[in-house]
Structure formats: C-alpha cells, structure tokens
XYZ file of C-alpha atoms in Angstrom:
554
model
C -68.395 -35.303 -54.449
C -67.118 -36.147 -57.928
C -65.868 -39.692 -58.402
C -65.040 -42.171 -61.123
C -67.245 -45.050 -62.162
C -67.980 -47.729 -59.562
C -67.100 -48.167 -55.878
C -63.656 -49.584 -56.765
C -62.740 -46.149 -58.081
C -63.140 -44.624 -54.613
C -60.625 -46.572 -52.541
C -61.075 -47.505 -48.880
C -60.986 -44.079 -47.229
C -63.534 -42.470 -49.563
C -65.818 -45.502 -49.309
C -65.817 -45.115 -45.522
C -66.941 -41.494 -45.803
C -69.616 -42.373 -48.343
C -70.991 -45.125 -46.108
C -71.811 -42.724 -43.260
C -72.765 -39.646 -45.294
C -76.530 -40.006 -44.827
C -76.056 -40.866 -41.154
C -74.288 -37.546 -40.590
C -76.989 -35.601 -42.413
C -79.643 -37.107 -40.149
C -77.536 -36.427 -37.045
C -76.979 -32.799 -38.046
C -80.648 -32.129 -38.644
C -81.983 -33.871 -35.549
C -80.004 -32.882 -32.490
C -77.339 -30.209 -32.891
C -78.746 -27.230 -34.785
C -76.114 -24.899 -33.297
C -73.252 -26.881 -34.886
C -72.784 -27.306 -38.607
C -71.887 -30.979 -39.065
C -70.574 -31.998 -42.462
C -67.981 -33.845 -44.483
C -65.697 -31.106 -45.859
C -66.185 -30.688 -49.600
C -64.118 -33.109 -51.597
C -63.575 -34.771 -54.918
C -61.952 -38.093 -55.730
C -59.524 -38.980 -58.492
C -60.452 -42.597 -59.140
C -58.123 -45.569 -59.214
C -58.330 -45.729 -63.032
C -56.483 -42.385 -63.217
C -53.710 -43.831 -61.045
C -53.440 -46.905 -63.281
C -53.307 -44.762 -66.412
C -50.570 -42.597 -64.851
C -48.409 -45.640 -64.105
C -48.945 -47.300 -67.470
C -48.524 -44.299 -69.780
C -45.353 -43.151 -68.016
C -43.928 -46.705 -67.775
C -43.508 -46.307 -64.011
C -44.242 -49.901 -62.967
C -40.584 -50.936 -62.953
C -39.326 -48.054 -60.814
C -42.402 -48.289 -58.557
C -41.506 -51.880 -57.676
C -37.734 -51.430 -57.855
C -37.102 -51.045 -54.123
C -35.254 -47.775 -54.748
C -35.236 -45.024 -52.138
C -38.390 -43.039 -51.493
C -36.740 -39.921 -52.923
C -35.828 -41.685 -56.198
C -39.366 -42.991 -56.612
C -40.944 -39.642 -55.689
C -38.751 -37.718 -58.118
C -39.592 -40.133 -60.942
C -43.308 -39.599 -60.277
C -42.851 -35.814 -60.244
C -41.192 -35.913 -63.692
C -44.009 -37.993 -65.198
C -46.995 -36.549 -67.095
C -50.519 -36.472 -65.656
C -53.163 -38.310 -67.735
C -54.667 -35.716 -70.058
C -58.248 -36.697 -69.233
C -57.886 -35.483 -65.632
C -56.108 -32.198 -66.325
C -59.308 -30.266 -66.986
C -60.924 -31.554 -63.802
C -57.870 -30.680 -61.706
C -57.621 -27.235 -63.280
C -61.290 -26.551 -62.595
C -60.852 -27.418 -58.925
C -57.674 -25.388 -58.694
C -59.492 -22.357 -60.114
C -62.638 -22.826 -57.994
C -61.111 -23.673 -54.594
C -59.075 -20.943 -52.913
C -58.795 -22.428 -49.421
C -56.150 -24.925 -48.239
C -56.501 -28.483 -49.518
C -55.566 -31.877 -48.097
C -54.520 -34.335 -50.794
C -55.148 -37.722 -49.175
C -54.612 -41.351 -50.133
C -57.570 -43.689 -50.610
C -56.124 -47.055 -51.603
C -58.233 -50.153 -52.197
C -56.269 -51.901 -49.446
C -56.759 -49.035 -46.957
C -58.994 -49.270 -43.916
C -59.558 -53.002 -44.131
C -60.539 -54.174 -40.677
C -57.822 -56.787 -40.229
C -55.138 -55.178 -42.402
C -55.428 -51.434 -41.909
C -53.068 -49.002 -43.643
C -53.369 -46.219 -41.080
C -50.359 -43.938 -41.456
C -48.726 -46.080 -44.162
C -49.568 -43.828 -47.110
C -49.025 -40.074 -46.949
C -51.090 -36.885 -47.073
C -49.931 -33.589 -48.550
C -51.475 -30.312 -47.421
C -51.148 -27.259 -49.642
C -52.115 -23.596 -48.987
C -53.745 -23.235 -52.414
C -53.598 -19.443 -52.074
C -51.040 -18.411 -54.697
C -52.360 -15.473 -56.765
C -51.122 -17.043 -59.993
C -53.602 -19.758 -61.130
C -50.842 -21.652 -62.939
C -48.847 -21.915 -59.712
C -51.865 -23.160 -57.736
C -52.501 -25.783 -60.391
C -48.843 -26.881 -60.415
C -48.817 -27.314 -56.626
C -51.977 -29.401 -56.746
C -50.517 -31.681 -59.416
C -47.286 -32.057 -57.418
C -49.274 -33.073 -54.336
C -51.287 -35.705 -56.231
C -48.119 -37.219 -57.690
C -46.518 -37.294 -54.232
C -49.431 -39.208 -52.705
C -49.404 -41.647 -55.639
C -45.664 -42.185 -55.134
C -46.157 -42.956 -51.437
C -47.982 -46.117 -52.514
C -44.548 -47.592 -53.218
C -42.448 -46.042 -50.452
C -40.445 -48.335 -48.205
C -42.965 -48.145 -45.346
C -45.733 -49.423 -47.614
C -43.541 -52.165 -49.105
C -42.476 -53.424 -45.672
C -46.029 -53.289 -44.380
C -47.342 -55.353 -47.283
C -44.570 -57.889 -46.759
C -45.382 -58.180 -43.055
C -49.121 -58.625 -43.662
C -48.880 -60.923 -46.683
C -50.382 -58.392 -49.106
C -49.177 -57.875 -52.674
C -48.403 -54.205 -53.207
C -48.535 -54.827 -56.946
C -52.300 -55.258 -56.547
C -52.822 -51.877 -54.893
C -54.863 -49.249 -56.709
C -54.728 -45.731 -55.353
C -57.523 -43.186 -55.501
C -56.749 -39.679 -54.242
C -59.082 -37.449 -52.224
C -58.833 -33.690 -52.729
C -60.489 -32.197 -49.661
C -61.063 -28.818 -48.093
C -59.091 -28.344 -44.867
C -61.297 -27.332 -41.930
C -59.842 -24.273 -40.226
C -59.491 -20.526 -40.117
C -56.830 -18.104 -41.309
C -54.888 -16.054 -38.796
C -52.390 -13.815 -40.585
C -50.121 -16.298 -42.416
C -51.384 -19.300 -40.456
C -54.297 -21.626 -41.235
C -55.446 -24.315 -38.824
C -58.498 -25.774 -37.070
C -59.052 -24.737 -33.485
C -59.753 -28.350 -32.545
C -58.747 -31.706 -34.021
C -59.751 -35.042 -32.609
C -59.733 -38.817 -32.843
C -62.624 -40.608 -31.131
C -63.001 -44.343 -30.541
C -66.156 -46.111 -29.472
C -64.085 -48.662 -27.510
C -61.380 -47.842 -24.962
C -58.701 -50.466 -24.313
C -57.288 -48.623 -21.294
C -60.235 -47.113 -19.382
C -59.665 -45.417 -16.045
C -62.343 -46.174 -13.455
C -65.223 -45.516 -13.400
C -65.124 -45.527 -17.220
C -65.785 -48.825 -18.995
C -64.257 -49.978 -22.312
C -67.528 -49.435 -24.209
C -67.614 -45.801 -23.021
C -64.955 -45.005 -25.610
C -62.048 -42.582 -25.590
C -61.274 -39.247 -27.284
C -57.993 -37.497 -28.089
C -58.135 -33.724 -28.585
C -55.524 -31.252 -29.843
C -55.185 -27.694 -31.038
C -54.296 -27.304 -34.727
C -53.991 -29.931 -37.418
C -54.675 -33.537 -36.374
C -51.080 -34.480 -37.212
C -50.308 -33.914 -33.526
C -52.609 -36.783 -32.548
C -51.968 -39.282 -35.323
C -48.205 -38.825 -34.967
C -48.432 -39.705 -31.267
C -47.711 -36.245 -29.860
C -48.972 -34.675 -26.632
C -52.746 -34.308 -26.596
C -55.714 -34.423 -24.188
C -57.257 -37.858 -23.578
C -60.611 -38.351 -21.884
C -63.651 -40.625 -21.691
C -66.752 -39.121 -23.353
C -68.821 -40.705 -20.564
C -66.882 -38.707 -17.947
C -65.665 -35.513 -19.616
C -65.358 -33.627 -16.323
C -62.950 -36.060 -14.652
C -59.898 -34.212 -13.296
C -56.689 -34.522 -15.309
C -54.303 -37.372 -14.415
C -51.505 -35.099 -13.184
C -50.071 -34.829 -9.688
C -49.390 -31.096 -9.855
C -49.940 -27.955 -11.897
C -46.279 -28.031 -12.924
C -46.749 -31.541 -14.306
C -49.899 -30.508 -16.175
C -48.125 -27.562 -17.794
C -45.205 -29.775 -18.771
C -47.126 -32.774 -20.092
C -49.987 -31.137 -22.014
C -49.736 -29.882 -25.598
C -47.477 -26.843 -25.991
C -47.198 -26.500 -29.774
C -49.336 -27.229 -32.809
C -49.235 -27.853 -36.550
C -50.554 -25.321 -39.047
C -50.415 -24.590 -42.792
C -48.081 -21.771 -43.814
C -50.034 -19.272 -45.928
C -47.210 -16.731 -46.149
C -43.873 -16.691 -47.904
C -43.427 -19.970 -49.784
C -40.893 -22.343 -48.247
C -37.964 -23.868 -50.054
C -39.259 -25.819 -53.056
C -39.506 -29.478 -52.077
C -42.426 -31.316 -53.734
C -41.352 -34.692 -52.288
C -41.550 -33.524 -48.650
C -44.833 -34.293 -46.867
C -44.562 -31.236 -44.588
C -43.413 -28.809 -47.321
C -46.137 -26.289 -46.429
C -46.552 -27.134 -42.733
C -45.059 -25.391 -39.705
C -45.103 -25.762 -35.935
C -46.116 -22.838 -33.677
C -46.462 -22.493 -29.889
C -49.402 -21.638 -27.628
C -48.383 -17.977 -27.378
C -49.051 -17.636 -31.096
C -52.451 -19.318 -30.769
C -53.270 -17.006 -27.837
C -52.519 -13.965 -30.012
C -54.716 -15.492 -32.735
C -57.587 -15.746 -30.250
C -58.045 -19.491 -30.821
C -57.711 -20.685 -27.217
C -61.054 -19.349 -25.934
C -62.814 -22.722 -26.006
C -59.736 -24.830 -25.293
C -57.542 -23.432 -22.536
C -57.289 -22.826 -18.830
C -55.085 -20.142 -17.240
C -52.689 -20.483 -14.335
C -53.499 -18.127 -11.457
C -50.311 -17.595 -9.404
C -52.235 -16.203 -6.412
C -54.311 -19.332 -5.872
C -51.754 -21.593 -7.602
C -54.646 -23.149 -9.513
C -55.742 -23.508 -13.102
C -58.770 -21.319 -13.870
C -61.019 -22.365 -16.760
C -60.887 -20.016 -19.735
C -58.652 -17.223 -20.996
C -60.340 -14.265 -19.299
C -57.230 -13.312 -17.335
C -53.558 -13.021 -18.166
C -51.277 -15.914 -17.327
C -49.776 -19.160 -18.544
C -52.188 -21.113 -20.722
C -52.696 -24.886 -20.631
C -54.741 -26.893 -23.108
C -57.208 -28.614 -20.780
C -60.257 -28.222 -23.100
C -62.265 -27.454 -19.954
C -64.458 -24.770 -21.594
C -65.806 -27.547 -23.843
C -65.742 -30.488 -21.428
C -66.577 -28.909 -18.070
C -68.469 -25.679 -18.821
C -69.861 -27.186 -22.058
C -70.064 -23.819 -23.803
C -70.499 -25.772 -27.060
C -72.013 -29.313 -26.886
C -69.016 -30.938 -28.555
C -68.823 -33.975 -26.286
C -72.547 -34.716 -26.679
C -72.077 -34.588 -30.456
C -69.071 -36.917 -30.287
C -71.054 -39.471 -28.268
C -73.961 -39.412 -30.701
C -71.643 -39.550 -33.685
C -69.794 -42.612 -32.362
C -73.051 -44.410 -31.601
C -74.463 -43.616 -35.051
C -71.332 -44.712 -36.924
C -71.033 -47.869 -34.827
C -74.652 -48.757 -35.657
C -74.062 -48.071 -39.350
C -70.850 -50.134 -39.636
C -71.918 -52.839 -37.186
C -68.679 -52.725 -35.179
C -66.660 -50.391 -32.962
C -65.288 -47.417 -34.898
C -62.554 -44.823 -34.911
C -63.438 -41.344 -36.213
C -61.221 -38.374 -37.106
C -62.638 -34.853 -37.049
C -61.746 -31.148 -36.960
C -63.614 -28.057 -35.694
C -63.805 -24.312 -35.841
C -65.937 -22.295 -33.405
C -66.907 -19.008 -35.036
C -69.418 -20.206 -36.078
C -69.253 -23.793 -34.737
C -68.478 -26.277 -37.505
C -67.670 -29.969 -37.032
C -65.872 -31.524 -40.014
C -66.070 -35.322 -40.228
C -62.818 -36.502 -41.845
C -62.627 -40.285 -41.623
C -64.182 -43.399 -40.125
C -62.463 -46.754 -39.673
C -63.679 -50.061 -38.233
C -61.980 -51.378 -35.089
C -61.348 -54.931 -33.976
C -62.058 -55.651 -30.314
C -60.378 -58.828 -28.981
C -62.714 -61.424 -27.546
C -60.814 -63.367 -24.937
C -61.575 -66.769 -23.487
C -58.341 -67.396 -21.599
C -57.796 -67.062 -17.884
C -54.486 -66.026 -16.360
C -53.848 -66.839 -12.724
C -51.802 -64.649 -10.401
C -49.296 -67.501 -10.149
C -48.745 -67.378 -13.918
C -48.309 -63.600 -13.820
C -45.739 -63.865 -11.007
C -43.940 -66.959 -12.258
C -40.139 -66.735 -11.752
C -39.711 -67.599 -15.429
C -41.781 -64.616 -16.558
C -39.776 -62.366 -18.877
C -42.568 -59.818 -18.515
C -46.134 -59.566 -17.201
C -48.615 -56.721 -17.409
C -52.152 -55.782 -16.442
C -52.316 -53.466 -19.494
C -52.197 -55.677 -22.581
C -53.859 -55.620 -25.990
C -54.590 -58.774 -27.978
C -55.724 -62.262 -27.104
C -54.520 -65.838 -27.317
C -51.375 -67.939 -27.029
C -48.162 -67.818 -29.054
C -45.488 -70.532 -28.621
C -43.428 -69.846 -31.762
C -41.252 -66.788 -31.106
C -37.523 -67.341 -30.582
C -36.291 -63.914 -31.766
C -36.152 -60.888 -29.468
C -35.089 -57.374 -30.474
C -34.564 -54.965 -27.586
C -33.178 -51.561 -26.710
C -30.244 -51.876 -24.318
C -31.625 -50.402 -21.060
C -28.452 -48.764 -19.783
C -27.957 -46.978 -23.128
C -31.475 -45.591 -23.443
C -31.548 -41.782 -23.481
C -34.274 -39.730 -25.124
C -31.738 -37.633 -27.033
C -30.715 -40.748 -29.012
C -34.155 -42.107 -29.920
C -33.949 -41.195 -33.623
C -30.771 -43.261 -33.921
C -32.536 -46.128 -32.153
C -35.367 -45.925 -34.685
C -32.875 -46.443 -37.525
C -31.452 -49.516 -35.786
C -34.897 -51.001 -35.148
C -35.754 -50.528 -38.811
C -32.630 -52.485 -39.812
C -33.530 -55.373 -37.471
C -37.103 -55.346 -38.773
C -36.046 -55.452 -42.430
C -33.685 -58.387 -41.890
C -36.209 -60.437 -39.905
C -38.973 -59.671 -42.413
C -36.793 -60.931 -45.249
C -36.147 -64.127 -43.288
C -39.849 -64.489 -42.402
C -39.097 -64.542 -38.668
C -41.630 -62.916 -36.360
C -40.180 -61.416 -33.214
C -40.738 -59.828 -29.818
C -39.778 -56.148 -29.633
C -38.912 -54.481 -26.304
C -38.542 -50.688 -26.170
C -38.855 -47.779 -23.743
C -41.345 -44.930 -23.942
C -44.038 -44.386 -26.540
C -43.674 -45.976 -29.946
C -45.380 -44.371 -32.909
C -44.685 -40.795 -31.843
C -42.953 -38.125 -33.915
C -41.814 -36.474 -30.679
C -38.428 -38.020 -29.926
C -38.689 -36.820 -26.289
C -41.694 -39.067 -25.674
C -40.201 -42.261 -27.049
C -38.730 -43.814 -30.179
C -40.114 -42.069 -33.293
C -40.643 -45.078 -35.537
C -43.321 -45.375 -38.176
C -45.374 -48.539 -38.277
C -43.511 -49.784 -41.352
C -40.231 -49.713 -39.412
C -41.397 -52.296 -36.855
C -44.232 -54.035 -38.712
C -42.615 -57.482 -38.416
C -43.028 -57.524 -34.627
C -45.909 -59.734 -33.530
C -45.436 -58.932 -29.816
C -44.360 -55.557 -28.425
C -43.418 -54.475 -24.912
C -43.372 -50.757 -24.086
C -41.383 -50.602 -20.856
C -40.581 -47.605 -18.675
C -37.601 -46.216 -16.824
C -37.053 -43.366 -14.404
C -36.274 -41.051 -17.341
C -39.309 -41.984 -19.477
C -42.770 -42.512 -17.965
C -45.078 -41.381 -20.791
C -48.427 -43.028 -21.452
C -49.440 -44.802 -24.641
C -51.235 -42.558 -27.141
C -54.452 -44.218 -28.249
C -55.000 -41.702 -31.035
C -51.970 -42.570 -33.134
C -51.993 -44.470 -36.401
C -49.510 -46.814 -34.768
C -52.029 -47.721 -32.080
C -54.778 -48.326 -34.667
C -52.577 -50.801 -36.530
C -51.689 -52.689 -33.338
C -55.357 -53.215 -32.548
C -56.542 -54.294 -35.971
C -53.563 -56.480 -36.883
C -53.834 -58.533 -33.699
C -50.380 -57.601 -32.394
C -49.987 -58.504 -28.723
C -48.981 -55.287 -27.014
C -47.716 -55.122 -23.409
C -47.678 -51.686 -21.783
C -45.666 -51.588 -18.551
C -46.342 -48.298 -16.725
C -43.771 -47.080 -14.234
C -46.316 -47.646 -11.455
C -46.764 -51.322 -12.437
C -45.532 -53.972 -9.992
C -44.082 -55.923 -12.925
C -40.750 -55.362 -14.670
C -38.881 -56.912 -17.576
C -36.418 -59.579 -16.399
C -33.380 -57.830 -17.804
C -30.941 -60.036 -15.862
C -32.128 -63.087 -17.815
C -32.459 -61.319 -21.147
C -28.984 -59.785 -21.094
C -27.495 -63.268 -20.696
C -29.013 -64.590 -23.936
C -26.810 -65.199 -27.007
C -26.620 -62.165 -29.313
C -27.049 -62.752 -33.050
C -26.826 -59.130 -34.137
C -25.599 -56.207 -32.028
C -25.819 -52.533 -32.874
C -24.930 -49.557 -30.723
C -28.287 -49.107 -28.949
C -30.079 -52.350 -29.772
C -29.564 -56.108 -29.887
C -31.168 -59.107 -31.535
C -31.008 -62.361 -29.558
C -32.113 -65.843 -30.599
C -33.408 -68.326 -28.026
C -32.941 -72.083 -28.203
C -36.513 -72.602 -26.977
C -39.542 -70.497 -27.950
C -41.230 -68.120 -25.551
C -44.663 -68.937 -24.125
C -46.879 -65.869 -24.604
C -50.379 -65.813 -23.150
C -52.834 -62.900 -23.245
C -56.281 -62.752 -21.648
C -58.161 -60.379 -23.948
C -61.202 -60.069 -21.712
C -59.268 -58.606 -18.799
C -56.368 -57.012 -20.661
C -53.589 -58.930 -18.892
C -50.787 -61.100 -20.198
C -47.487 -62.773 -19.481
C -44.404 -63.940 -21.398
C -42.486 -66.937 -20.025
C -39.059 -68.211 -21.023
C -38.012 -71.850 -20.714
C-alpha cells in the first residue's frame, strides 16, 4: 500500500483499513485456511495531491461556488493533474489490468458521530482497454471525478446540516482492486456483504449484540443503495426466511445485480458515477455459473424451494448453500471478523466485504465505527397510546427527549404511489434545502424505505437530500410494506448522527394521526408533499434501551 507522508495523507477510509490490517492477517492464519482473507491491493493518493490539484488549477472558487454538480465536475475534468503524481498513476495503470474502484477517503469521513457514508462518490472502471494511454486517461478521469464529489451538493448540504466546514475537507483517493471474476463481458463478485456487530431490529431469538448481515449477488452497490438483499442474524443463519409464501419470497428477494461492463465502451461520460456499470438479472448469473453457493431452486412438484442449483427451475437468492449447508464457512468467518474488529476499535463496527468462491477469497473493503444508543428513559403504555400521540412505535432508533421541533414535512398519504417516488424525492430535497438555510430542524414523515435507489421500494433520496431532518417516520400503507434496509449508507448515517428514526411496520398497532396532521396550517405546499408549522412544539420521547418511542402534539 503506497501512501503519502503521515496519517493525515490517508483520509478516514484508508486509516480504517490500516487500523485492522494486522488483525486480518492473524485471523486469516489462525482459523480459516480454506479461505484467502485479505484487503484487496490498493494504493492511496494522499491529501497533499488533492490540495496541489486545487491550488495549481485555481479551483477553490468554483469548488465553493454552489454551482451544479455537472459544472463542478466538468471544471475538474478540464484541470491538469499535479505532475508529481503522473508517474505513479501511469505505473499503476500499466501494472494493474483488472477492474479498479476509485474511492474517496476524506479526512472527515468515517468519524463516529459525523459519518460521511454515501456522501462522496466511488467510480469503478474496467481498466481493460488494450491501449495503455486510454487506460491511463480513464484512471485520471475517475480520480478527478471523486475529487469533484467533495464539493457536490450532497456533500455541501451534509456539512451544513452537521455543522462541518467543507472548506476544511482534504480528500485522499484510494485506488483499489475490485474483488470479482470475469464472465464474458461482465465482472462482478459472487457475494457482497455488509455486516454489523450490533442489530437494532433483531427478530427473536436473536439479540442486538448478535449482529446482522446483509448479503447480495454482484457489486455491493445493491446493499448500500438500499436495494433488495438477504438479511440474517449471524447467530442464527439457518432461521427460515420471513416470507409467508414461496411467491412472496420470489418477489421480494434480489432479482438483479450490479456488474462492471468489460465489453464495448459505453457513451463517454466521465462525470457519471455508473459510467461503466450495468444491471443484469439472475438468468445471466445462472448462465455464468455464479449461483452455485447462493441460490435455491423452486420445485413445482413439491411447491418448495430446494437448496442449490442442481435441478432446473426458478432460482431465488436465499444464500442457503452458505448459511444452511455451510459448504464454505462464510458465516463463521463473518462472526470472527466482527468480533476481532470490534475488539480492535473498542466499539461496535460495520464492515463491508466481497467474495469469490473459486477459489474462496474474502476481500475486506471497509470498517466503520457504530454508535449504539444508551437509553435511560422509560415509556409507559399510557404514553404510547395517548390520544395526543401523532405517532408511536415499538421499532425506534435513537434516545432522549426533543421539545423543540415545530416544523413537519410529510408526503400526502392519498397521493402516495410508488410510480411517483422520484418526483417526491425532488420535493423533499427542496423542503430540506429551505429549512437548512433557515436553520430549522424538522420532522419528516414518508412512506416506504428511504435511502433506496429502487423507486419501487420507497422514495429514492440520498442522505444529503434529507439531512436536515432530526426525526424521521417511515410509515406504511397497503401499497408499500417494505422493511428498512440496515445495510444502506442512509441507515448508517441515521445511527451515528443520532437521528430519531421511527419505523412503523404495516403489522404495527400504531398509526400516524393523519386526521390531526392534515388540519395543521400549511406553510409550503407542493404537489406530493407539504410543510406545516405548529404553534407549539412537539414532544418527542425515545427509550433507546427498548427501541420504542412516541411523538405527542399539544
């Protein structure tokens, strides 16, 4: 791992990997000889290179101008790379012929109480062009794009919401091998995952300290973007799936995946994060032979799912070959890895990883600290069922009391349809920007899953689009009953920023008091959303120990 001088040169993400490097070596050598466990090869362009790039190209003004992301990104693409790094980049471009992930590693990233998960961007490139000049040009474009994302609107809004000064940010960039295998013109890992050593929503008999894991086929973008993936407790990997029928399982589990396009180059677009990425379906993965350790097959005769892919039929990503048959001890490795990282960092952790199986290789991609609320409040059943409760829930993140919020932004319930969620995201962003500028924290009420890129699961907002909300309610309706994705960047930010988050499953006995809310005076109305201002603040109380909370109006 080549780096600049001093730990400041590394940025937060690279420092996290460095801190657990020796721990992983010891884990690999001691317990899992059949699995190669490593941090994929990488190099780091230090923060001093970023500072030189800004200064020598006089980019400070446009970086802090508030212009559109495209204007900023194009200005960065036109600028010259510092000459002292060109030789290093060219050497890596010539030496590495497998796909690369160009990742942010800002000094402000991965702080425990002000995490930047999903705020800065990553660019993946195939790095397979036969012409060395073209490979080098694509690598340089990717580095400039990640640098530019430091000043995109999401990052600016996030810094404003958290009281950070974006002018103080220094961005290192990680150039890292992508774990995966090539299948014709497709490159992807067979397994990606996000594991947490603490689970905020355990299903009995699992306990919070048993942790939780999200698994997906293909690139981890599926998980961190809040898409469909498999969620389980590493203490109980064989627990049956939480679906009422085989039809529901086939509908609700992952049906497509992200991969890197290694074939014909796409339309030139260096300021697009997914320029070289594509989505494929499970039939393609089945032809590639990458479902062996991941899938079950529907048997129409018995009307049951059979573990494995030994027979023809409809495939479902249940990960049963790994979790039930345990043909590779992946879950045992995950448990040991979480325990080792938690001991090293001295707090609960979140880990991202990727795997291939022929031969088994486990690539450790990232580790972040987690904040676990420590509650000391008690909520009585009378408080939960109070007639003045705007909302109550037995599934709440956070802890403490808030008596200051008078602003509520909500999606109009009778107008909520999944086909319009992208338009709703734009409206929520406008409300958020205005309230941020006026330094007014607010309660946000939505339907479905926030933080997902899949508009049919909920409203596809990024964290920067709603980062001014200090309390969030995810409600449900008959037409949207999805569960919260604990693997998303959005979820990580909620936890570590101390946002009070109310999840109201469709099976919950509690509902939002829409009759009261719809009578409140509207300050700003859009087509799908409204912003109301109350004359008296809400009383918000969350018991962090038991994960329950209530919101009362006057």
